C-alpha cells in the first residue's frame, strides 16, 4: 500500500491535534468530516494509455483505497517524521509475523525478548524454525549486554517494551544501538504505550507494530494490526504485504480510524485511573507488588520516565501467597471487572497469568499469584468497591 500525506505535513502540530486533523481531505470527501467507507476491488482507467501506464491514484482494492489511505495518513502523523509508511493488516499477530517475514530468510538468526507476546514465540519456534530461522530468547533486562548474543548471522532483534503481562521494561535504545552496530534491525511491539506515549521509531526501532485491536480501536469491537517502518525497512515491508496478499476490510478500517480520533482522551483517562488504582492497591494487605512502569517503585520506572510520555491502563499485581481457590473466589466475586483476553477497550478487565510455563531465557518467580488488570473508563471508586468485595472473598478462602 503506498502513501501520501493528503493534508500536507502535520509534524509541527502536537500529537492530540494530529490525531484529530490527519487523514482528512475535506475536498475529496465532498465536505463531510470523515472519509467514506470505500468498498472496492476494481478501479477503472479512463483511457488505454492510463491503463498501460498504471496511471491513477489507486490501482486495485488490495493495494489501497481512499479509506485505507486516510487511516495510513493518520497513523503516519502519529508515528512521527521517522515513519516512512504504515502497513495495515488483519490483526496484531499478523502485524508481528508480517514484520518478521519482511526481514528474515533461511539461515538467519533471530533474538527475541523473553517477555514477548506468547503467540510471537509460537511463530518463531514453529513457523520460522520450519523455514530455517533460528531463534534465541534473551533476558528483557539485558540492555547493552545483548552485544554478547549477536552473531554474524543475527538479522533481527525483537522487543516488547514493556511485556504485556510481566510489564518488565527492556532498555530499547541500548538494545537498538548494539543491534545496529552489528547490522541487525530492531522490531518492536509498541501496543502497550501506542505511538502517543512512545515514539518507538525515534528510539532506534526500525519496525514498530501495534495490535490496533487494543487501544487504537479502543472499543473491543475490531481486530486490526498496523506496522510502521522507517525509510530503510519500508520497501521490504510493503513488498511483503503485497506478496502475501494482505488487505483489510473497509468496515474494520472505519472502526480503527474512528477509535484513533479519541485515543488521546481515552489514554489520558486510563492513565489517571490506573495510577489512582495502583495507589489504592499498594495499600492493600493482599497485594505484595505493583508491576507498572509508571509506578515509582517499579524496576522499569527510570527507563519509562526517560523513553515514554505516559502509561496506559494496563498493569499487573502480585498477591500474597494463597491457594488457587482464593484467587478464583476473588475473580468470581467481581462484577465490573470482566474476565477475558485482550485489553485496550473502554471496559475494565482482569485475568490471572503465569509466565513461568513458557519462559526460556529467564525464570519468572513473582512470589505469589499474579493478576493483570486493565483499568477502563468506569468511575474508579466503583472499580475499587468491586475489588474490595473480591478481596473479602479472597481472604475468606485463605
Ligand atoms: C493482543 C496483542 C497482540 C495481538 O493482537 P491481535 O489483534 O489479538 O492479533 C500482539 N501484541 C500484544 C502486546 C498484544 O497484547
Coordinates of C-alpha atoms and ligand atoms in Angstrom, one line a residue:
X1 CA 0.0 0.0 0.0
X2 CA 1.5 3.3 -1.0
X3 CA 1.0 6.5 0.9
X4 CA 0.7 10.2 0.5
X5 CA 0.1 12.8 3.2
X6 CA -3.0 14.2 1.7
X7 CA -3.4 17.0 4.2
X8 CA 0.3 18.1 3.9
X9 CA 2.7 17.7 6.8
X10 CA 1.3 17.8 10.3
X11 CA 4.7 17.4 12.0
X12 CA 4.7 20.8 13.6
X13 CA 1.4 20.1 15.5
X14 CA 1.1 18.4 18.8
X15 CA 0.1 14.7 19.0
X16 CA -3.5 15.4 20.2
X17 CA -4.1 17.8 17.3
X18 CA -2.5 15.4 14.8
X19 CA -5.0 12.7 15.9
X20 CA -7.9 15.0 15.0
X21 CA -6.7 16.6 11.8
X22 CA -4.7 14.0 10.0
X23 CA -6.1 11.7 7.3
X24 CA -8.9 14.1 6.4
X25 CA -9.1 15.6 2.9
X26 CA -12.3 17.7 3.1
X27 CA -12.5 18.5 -0.6
X28 CA -12.3 14.9 -1.8
X29 CA -14.8 14.0 1.0
X30 CA -17.2 16.5 -0.6
X31 CA -17.3 18.5 2.6
X32 CA -18.0 15.7 5.0
X33 CA -15.9 15.5 8.2
X34 CA -14.9 11.8 7.7
X35 CA -13.6 9.9 4.7
X36 CA -16.1 7.5 3.1
X37 CA -16.1 3.7 3.6
X38 CA -15.0 2.6 0.2
X39 CA -15.8 -1.0 -0.8
X40 CA -13.8 -1.8 -3.9
X41 CA -11.8 -4.2 -5.9
X42 CA -11.7 -2.9 -9.5
X43 CA -10.5 0.6 -10.2
X44 CA -11.5 1.8 -13.7
X45 CA -9.0 3.6 -16.0
X46 CA -10.3 6.3 -18.3
X47 CA -8.1 5.5 -21.3
X48 CA -5.9 2.7 -22.6
X49 CA -2.9 5.0 -22.1
X50 CA -3.7 5.3 -18.4
X51 CA -4.2 1.5 -18.1
X52 CA -0.8 0.8 -19.8
X53 CA 1.0 3.3 -17.5
X54 CA -0.9 2.3 -14.4
X55 CA -1.8 6.0 -14.1
X56 CA -4.1 6.9 -11.3
X57 CA -4.1 7.5 -7.5
X58 CA -5.5 4.0 -6.9
X59 CA -4.8 0.8 -8.9
X60 CA -6.7 -2.0 -7.3
X61 CA -8.6 -2.6 -4.0
X62 CA -6.0 -4.8 -2.4
X63 CA -3.3 -2.1 -2.9
X64 CA -5.3 0.6 -1.1
X65 CA -8.5 2.7 -1.2
X66 CA -9.4 6.2 0.0
X67 CA -10.4 4.5 3.3
X68 CA -7.1 2.8 3.9
X69 CA -5.2 5.9 2.7
X70 CA -6.9 8.0 5.3
X71 CA -6.1 5.7 8.2
X72 CA -2.5 5.3 7.0
X73 CA -2.1 9.1 6.8
X74 CA -3.4 9.5 10.4
X75 CA -1.1 6.7 11.7
X76 CA 1.9 8.2 10.0
X77 CA 1.2 11.6 11.5
X78 CA 1.0 9.9 15.0
X79 CA 4.2 7.8 14.5
X80 CA 6.2 11.0 13.6
X81 CA 8.7 12.1 11.0
X82 CA 10.8 8.9 11.1
X83 CA 7.9 6.9 9.8
X84 CA 8.2 6.2 6.0
X85 CA 5.0 4.2 5.8
X86 CA 2.4 2.2 7.8
X87 CA 1.1 -1.2 6.6
X88 CA -2.4 -2.3 7.5
X89 CA -3.1 -6.0 8.3
X90 CA -5.9 -8.0 9.8
X91 CA -4.6 -8.5 13.4
X92 CA -1.8 -7.7 15.8
X93 CA -0.5 -11.2 15.3
X94 CA -0.4 -10.8 11.6
X95 CA 1.5 -7.5 12.1
X96 CA 4.2 -9.4 14.1
X97 CA 4.5 -12.3 11.7
X98 CA 4.5 -10.0 8.6
X99 CA 7.2 -7.7 10.1
X100 CA 9.4 -10.7 10.8
X101 CA 8.8 -12.2 7.4
X102 CA 9.7 -8.9 5.7
X103 CA 13.3 -9.2 7.1
X104 CA 14.2 -12.8 7.7
X105 CA 15.4 -15.5 5.3
X106 CA 16.7 -19.1 5.7
X107 CA 19.9 -19.3 7.7
X108 CA 19.3 -16.1 9.7
X109 CA 19.4 -15.9 13.5
X110 CA 16.7 -14.0 15.5
X111 CA 17.0 -12.7 19.0
X112 CA 13.7 -12.4 20.9
X113 CA 13.0 -10.8 24.2
X114 CA 11.8 -13.4 26.8
X115 CA 8.8 -11.3 27.7
X116 CA 7.2 -11.1 24.2
X117 CA 3.6 -11.8 23.5
X118 CA 3.2 -15.6 23.6
X119 CA 1.9 -16.1 20.0
X120 CA 5.1 -14.4 18.8
X121 CA 7.1 -17.2 20.4
X122 CA 4.9 -19.8 18.8
X123 CA 5.5 -18.1 15.4
X124 CA 9.3 -18.1 15.9
X125 CA 9.5 -21.7 17.3
X126 CA 7.1 -23.2 14.9
X127 CA 6.8 -21.4 11.6
X128 CA 10.2 -19.6 11.4
X129 CA 12.1 -22.7 12.6
X130 CA 10.5 -24.7 9.7
X131 CA 11.9 -22.1 7.3
X132 CA 15.4 -22.3 8.6
X133 CA 15.5 -19.3 11.0
X134 CA 16.9 -20.0 14.5
X135 CA 15.6 -18.1 17.5
X136 CA 17.4 -17.3 20.8
X137 CA 15.5 -15.7 23.7
X138 CA 17.1 -13.1 25.9
X139 CA 16.5 -11.5 29.3
X140 CA 14.3 -8.5 29.0
X141 CA 16.7 -6.6 31.3
X142 CA 19.8 -7.4 29.2
X143 CA 20.3 -3.8 28.0
X144 CA 23.6 -3.3 26.1
X145 CA 24.6 -6.8 27.2
X146 CA 22.7 -8.0 24.1
X147 CA 26.0 -7.5 22.2
X148 CA 27.3 -10.8 23.6
X149 CA 24.4 -12.7 21.9
X150 CA 24.7 -11.0 18.5
X151 CA 26.2 -13.4 15.9
X152 CA 27.3 -12.5 12.3
X153 CA 24.1 -14.1 11.0
X154 CA 21.8 -12.3 13.6
X155 CA 19.4 -10.4 11.4
X156 CA 16.7 -9.2 13.8
X157 CA 16.3 -8.3 17.5
X158 CA 12.7 -8.3 18.6
X159 CA 11.5 -6.5 21.7
X160 CA 8.3 -5.6 23.6
X161 CA 8.5 -2.6 26.0
X162 CA 7.1 -3.4 28.4
X163 CA 5.9 -7.0 28.1
X164 CA 2.1 -7.1 28.3
X165 CA 1.9 -9.5 31.3
X166 CA 5.1 -9.2 33.4
X167 CA 5.4 -5.4 32.5
X168 CA 9.2 -5.9 32.5
X169 CA 10.8 -2.9 30.8
X170 CA 13.7 -3.5 28.3
X171 CA 16.1 -0.7 27.5
X172 CA 15.2 -0.4 23.8
X173 CA 17.6 2.4 22.9
X174 CA 20.6 0.4 24.4
X175 CA 19.5 -2.8 22.7
X176 CA 19.0 -1.0 19.4
X177 CA 22.4 0.7 19.5
X178 CA 24.1 -2.7 20.0
X179 CA 22.0 -4.3 17.3
X180 CA 22.6 -1.6 14.7
X181 CA 26.4 -1.7 15.4
X182 CA 26.3 -5.3 14.2
X183 CA 23.9 -4.7 11.2
X184 CA 20.8 -6.2 12.8
X185 CA 17.4 -4.5 12.7
X186 CA 15.0 -3.9 15.6
X187 CA 11.3 -4.9 15.5
X188 CA 9.2 -3.7 18.4
X189 CA 5.7 -4.4 19.7
X190 CA 4.5 -1.0 21.0
X191 CA 1.0 -2.0 21.7
X192 CA 1.1 -1.0 25.4
X193 CA 2.2 2.6 25.0
X194 CA 0.9 3.3 21.5
X195 CA 2.8 5.9 19.5
X196 CA 1.0 8.5 21.6
X197 CA 3.0 7.6 24.7
X198 CA 6.2 6.4 23.0
X199 CA 7.5 7.1 19.5
X200 CA 9.4 3.9 19.0
X201 CA 10.9 4.8 15.6
X202 CA 12.7 7.7 17.3
X203 CA 14.4 5.3 19.8
X204 CA 16.2 3.1 17.3
X205 CA 13.4 0.8 16.4
X206 CA 13.2 0.1 12.6
X207 CA 9.7 -1.5 12.5
X208 CA 7.1 -0.9 15.2
X209 CA 3.9 -2.8 15.3
X210 CA 0.5 -2.2 17.0
X211 CA -2.2 -4.6 17.9
X212 CA -4.7 -1.9 17.0
X213 CA -7.3 -4.3 18.4
X214 CA -6.3 -2.8 21.7
X215 CA -6.1 0.9 22.5
X216 CA -6.2 2.3 18.9
X217 CA -9.5 0.6 18.1
X218 CA -10.3 1.1 21.7
X219 CA -13.8 -0.4 21.9
X220 CA -13.3 -4.2 21.8
X221 CA -15.1 -4.3 18.5
X222 CA -12.4 -4.8 15.9
X223 CA -9.4 -6.9 15.1
X224 CA -6.6 -4.9 13.4
X225 CA -2.8 -4.6 13.1
X226 CA -0.6 -1.8 12.0
X227 CA 3.1 -1.9 11.0
X228 CA 5.1 1.3 11.0
X229 CA 8.5 1.3 9.4
X230 CA 11.4 3.7 8.9
X231 CA 12.8 4.5 5.4
X232 CA 15.2 1.6 5.4
X233 CA 12.7 -1.0 6.4
X234 CA 9.6 0.2 4.5
X235 CA 10.4 -1.1 0.9
X236 CA 10.8 -4.7 2.0
X237 CA 7.7 -4.4 4.3
X238 CA 5.4 -3.0 1.7
X239 CA 6.6 -5.6 -0.8
X240 CA 5.9 -8.4 1.8
X241 CA 2.4 -7.2 2.4
X242 CA 1.8 -7.1 -1.3
X243 CA 3.3 -10.6 -2.0
X244 CA 1.3 -12.2 1.0
X245 CA -1.9 -10.6 -0.4
X246 CA -2.7 -9.0 2.9
X247 CA -5.5 -6.4 3.0
X248 CA -8.1 -5.2 5.4
X249 CA -11.9 -4.7 5.1
X250 CA -13.3 -1.1 4.9
X251 CA -15.5 -1.5 7.9
X252 CA -12.6 -2.5 10.1
X253 CA -10.6 0.4 8.7
X254 CA -13.5 2.7 9.6
X255 CA -13.7 1.4 13.2
X256 CA -10.0 1.7 13.6
X257 CA -9.8 5.3 12.4
X258 CA -12.9 6.2 14.5
X259 CA -11.1 4.8 17.5
X260 CA -7.9 6.6 16.7
X261 CA -9.6 10.0 16.8
X262 CA -10.3 9.6 20.6
X263 CA -7.0 7.8 21.5
X264 CA -5.6 10.7 23.5
X265 CA -8.6 11.4 25.6
X266 CA -9.1 7.8 26.4
X267 CA -5.4 7.1 27.2
X268 CA -5.1 10.1 29.5
X269 CA -8.2 8.9 31.4
X270 CA -6.9 5.3 31.5
X271 CA -3.5 6.6 32.8
X272 CA -5.1 8.7 35.6
X273 CA -7.5 5.9 36.7
X274 CA -4.7 3.3 36.6
X275 CA -2.4 5.4 38.8
X276 CA -5.2 6.1 41.2
X277 CA -6.0 2.4 41.4
X278 CA -2.3 1.4 41.8
X279 CA -2.0 3.8 44.8
X280 CA -5.1 2.1 46.3
X281 CA -3.8 -1.4 45.6
X282 CA -0.4 -0.7 47.1
X283 CA -2.0 -0.1 50.4
X284 CA -4.0 -3.3 50.4
X285 CA -2.5 -6.1 52.6
X286 CA -3.4 -8.7 49.9
X287 CA -1.1 -7.1 47.3
X288 CA 2.7 -7.5 47.6
X289 CA 3.9 -5.8 44.4
X290 CA 2.6 -3.5 41.7
X291 CA 4.1 -4.3 38.2
X292 CA 3.6 -1.0 36.4
X293 CA 6.5 1.1 34.9
X294 CA 4.7 4.3 35.8
X295 CA 4.8 3.3 39.4
X296 CA 7.8 4.9 41.2
X297 CA 8.9 1.6 42.9
X298 CA 8.8 -0.4 39.6
X299 CA 12.3 -1.6 38.4
X300 CA 11.5 -0.2 35.0
X301 CA 10.5 3.2 36.2
X302 CA 13.7 5.1 35.2
X303 CA 13.5 3.8 31.6
X304 CA 9.8 4.6 31.5
X305 CA 10.5 8.1 32.6
X306 CA 13.2 8.5 30.0
X307 CA 11.5 6.9 27.0
X308 CA 7.7 7.3 27.5
X309 CA 5.4 10.3 27.8
X310 CA 2.7 8.4 29.6
X311 CA 1.3 5.0 30.6
X312 CA -2.0 3.4 29.7
X313 CA -4.4 1.5 31.9
X314 CA -2.8 -2.0 31.8
X315 CA -0.7 -3.2 34.7
X316 CA -0.2 -6.3 36.9
X317 CA -0.2 -7.1 40.6
X318 CA 1.4 -9.9 42.7
X319 CA -0.8 -11.2 45.5
X320 CA 0.5 -12.7 48.8
X321 CA 0.8 -16.5 48.5
X322 CA -2.7 -18.0 48.5
X323 CA -4.4 -21.2 47.4
X324 CA -5.9 -21.3 43.9
X325 CA -9.4 -21.3 45.3
X326 CA -8.8 -17.9 47.0
X327 CA -7.8 -16.4 43.7
X328 CA -10.8 -18.0 41.9
X329 CA -13.1 -16.7 44.7
X330 CA -11.8 -13.2 44.1
X331 CA -12.3 -13.4 40.4
X332 CA -15.8 -14.9 40.7
X333 CA -16.9 -12.2 43.0
X334 CA -16.1 -9.3 40.7
X335 CA -19.0 -7.7 38.7
X336 CA -17.4 -4.7 37.0
X337 CA -14.1 -6.3 36.0
X338 CA -14.7 -8.7 33.2
X339 CA -12.6 -11.8 32.7
X340 CA -11.4 -12.2 29.2
X341 CA -8.4 -11.9 26.9
X342 CA -7.3 -8.8 25.1
X343 CA -7.4 -5.3 26.6
X344 CA -7.4 -1.6 25.4
X345 CA -11.2 -1.3 25.2
X346 CA -13.4 1.1 27.3
X347 CA -14.2 -1.7 29.9
X348 CA -12.2 -3.0 32.8
X349 CA -10.7 -6.5 32.7
X350 CA -8.9 -8.8 35.0
X351 CA -7.1 -12.0 34.2
X352 CA -4.7 -14.3 36.1
X353 CA -1.5 -15.1 34.3
X354 CA 1.6 -17.2 34.8
X355 CA 4.7 -16.5 32.6
X356 CA 6.7 -19.3 34.2
X357 CA 5.4 -22.1 31.9
X358 CA 6.8 -20.7 28.7
X359 CA 9.9 -18.6 29.7
X360 CA 13.2 -20.0 28.5
X361 CA 15.9 -17.3 29.0
X362 CA 14.8 -16.3 32.5
X363 CA 12.9 -17.7 35.4
X364 CA 9.6 -16.0 36.4
X365 CA 9.2 -16.1 40.2
X366 CA 6.9 -13.4 41.3
X367 CA 6.4 -14.9 44.8
X368 CA 2.6 -15.2 44.7
X369 CA -0.4 -15.4 42.3
X370 CA -0.3 -12.7 39.6
X371 CA -3.3 -10.8 38.1
X372 CA -3.3 -8.4 35.1
X373 CA -5.8 -5.5 35.3
X374 CA -7.0 -3.2 32.6
X375 CA -8.5 -0.1 34.2
X376 CA -11.3 1.0 31.9
X377 CA -13.4 4.2 31.7
X378 CA -15.8 3.4 34.6
X379 CA -15.7 5.5 37.8
X380 CA -12.6 4.4 39.6
X381 CA -14.4 4.4 43.0
X382 CA -16.9 1.9 41.7
X383 CA -14.0 -0.3 40.5
X384 CA -12.4 -0.1 43.9
X385 CA -15.6 -1.2 45.6
X386 CA -15.7 -4.1 43.2
X387 CA -12.2 -5.2 44.1
X388 CA -12.9 -4.6 47.8
X389 CA -15.6 -7.3 47.5
X390 CA -13.2 -9.5 45.6
X391 CA -10.5 -9.2 48.3
X392 CA -13.1 -10.1 51.0
X393 CA -13.8 -13.3 49.2
X394 CA -10.1 -13.9 48.7
X395 CA -9.5 -13.5 52.4
X396 CA -12.4 -15.8 53.3
X397 CA -10.6 -18.7 51.4
X398 CA -7.1 -18.1 53.0
Ligands
LIG1 C1 -3.2 -8.6 21.7 C2 -1.7 -8.4 21.4 C3 -1.2 -8.8 20.2 C4 -2.0 -9.5 19.1 O1 -3.1 -8.7 18.7 P1 -4.3 -9.4 18.0 O2 -5.0 -8.3 17.3 O3 -5.1 -10.1 19.1 O4 -3.8 -10.4 17.0 C5 0.1 -8.5 20.0 N1 0.9 -7.9 20.9 C6 0.4 -7.6 22.1 C7 1.3 -7.0 23.1 C8 -0.9 -7.8 22.4 O5 -1.4 -7.5 23.6

